[in-house]
Coordinates of N, CA and C in Angstrom, one line a residue:
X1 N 30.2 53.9 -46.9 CA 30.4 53.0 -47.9 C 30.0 51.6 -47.5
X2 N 29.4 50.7 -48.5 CA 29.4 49.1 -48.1 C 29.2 48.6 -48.8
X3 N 29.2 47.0 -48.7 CA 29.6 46.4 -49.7 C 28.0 46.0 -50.1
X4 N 28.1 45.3 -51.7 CA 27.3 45.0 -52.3 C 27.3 43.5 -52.6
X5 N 26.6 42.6 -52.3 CA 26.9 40.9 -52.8 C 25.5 40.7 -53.9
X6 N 25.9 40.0 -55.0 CA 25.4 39.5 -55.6 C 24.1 38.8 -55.1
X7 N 23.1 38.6 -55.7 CA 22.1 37.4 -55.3 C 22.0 36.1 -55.0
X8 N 22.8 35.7 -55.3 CA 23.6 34.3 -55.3 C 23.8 34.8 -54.2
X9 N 24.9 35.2 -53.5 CA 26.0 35.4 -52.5 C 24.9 35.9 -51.3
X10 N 23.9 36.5 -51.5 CA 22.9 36.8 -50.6 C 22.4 35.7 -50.3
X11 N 21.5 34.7 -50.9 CA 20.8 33.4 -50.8 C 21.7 32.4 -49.6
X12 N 23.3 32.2 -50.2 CA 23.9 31.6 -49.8 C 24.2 31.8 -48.4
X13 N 24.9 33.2 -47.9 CA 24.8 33.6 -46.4 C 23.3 33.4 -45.6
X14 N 22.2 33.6 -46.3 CA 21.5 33.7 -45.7 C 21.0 31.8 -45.2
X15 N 21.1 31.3 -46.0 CA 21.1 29.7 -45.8 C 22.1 29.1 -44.8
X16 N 23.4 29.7 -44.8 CA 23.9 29.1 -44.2 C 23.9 29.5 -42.5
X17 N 23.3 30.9 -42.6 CA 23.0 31.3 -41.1 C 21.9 30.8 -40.5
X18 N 20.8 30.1 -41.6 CA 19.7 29.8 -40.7 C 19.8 28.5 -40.5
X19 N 20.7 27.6 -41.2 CA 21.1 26.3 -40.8 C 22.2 26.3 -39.6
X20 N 22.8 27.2 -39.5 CA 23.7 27.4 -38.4 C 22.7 27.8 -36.9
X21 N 21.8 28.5 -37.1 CA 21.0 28.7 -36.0 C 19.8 27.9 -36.3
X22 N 19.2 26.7 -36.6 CA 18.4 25.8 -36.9 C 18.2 25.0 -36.0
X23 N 17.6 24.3 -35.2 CA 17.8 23.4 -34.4 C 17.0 22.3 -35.5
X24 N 17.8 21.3 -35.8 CA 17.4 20.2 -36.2 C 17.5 20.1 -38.2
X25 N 17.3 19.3 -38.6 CA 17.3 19.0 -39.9 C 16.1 20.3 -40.7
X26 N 16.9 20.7 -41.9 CA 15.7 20.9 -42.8 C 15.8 20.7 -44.4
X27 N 14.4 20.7 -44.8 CA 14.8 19.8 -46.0 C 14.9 21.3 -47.1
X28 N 15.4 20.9 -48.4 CA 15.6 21.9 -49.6 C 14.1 22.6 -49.9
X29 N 12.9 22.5 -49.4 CA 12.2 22.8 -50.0 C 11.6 23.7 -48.3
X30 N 12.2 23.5 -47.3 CA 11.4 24.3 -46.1 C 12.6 25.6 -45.9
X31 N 13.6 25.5 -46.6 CA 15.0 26.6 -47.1 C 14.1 27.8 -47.7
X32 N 13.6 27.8 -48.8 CA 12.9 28.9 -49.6 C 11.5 29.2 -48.9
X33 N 10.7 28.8 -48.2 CA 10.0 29.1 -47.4 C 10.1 29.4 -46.0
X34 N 10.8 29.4 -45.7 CA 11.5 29.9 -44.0 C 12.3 31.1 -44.9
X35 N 12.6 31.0 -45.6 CA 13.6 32.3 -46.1 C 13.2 33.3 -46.8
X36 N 11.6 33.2 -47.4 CA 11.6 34.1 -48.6 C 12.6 34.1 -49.8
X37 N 12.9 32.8 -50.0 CA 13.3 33.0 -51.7 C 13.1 31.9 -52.6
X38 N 13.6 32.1 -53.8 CA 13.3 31.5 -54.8 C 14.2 29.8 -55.4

């Protein structure tokens, strides 16, 4: 069994793990291009 998250809830974890492992500032528009999304 596992869990299922929303799209939203996917975007969100994934943002905040790559700002957590980021070294240094990034801006709102290098977020959907380092991450594949929309």
């Amino acid at each position: 069994m596992y869990m299922q998250l929303n799209i939203t809830t996917d975007y969100a974890i994934r943002i905040v793990l790559y700002l957590a492992t980021s070294q240094g500032k990034s801006t709102s528009k290098e977020l959907p291009e380092n991450l594949c999304i929309p």
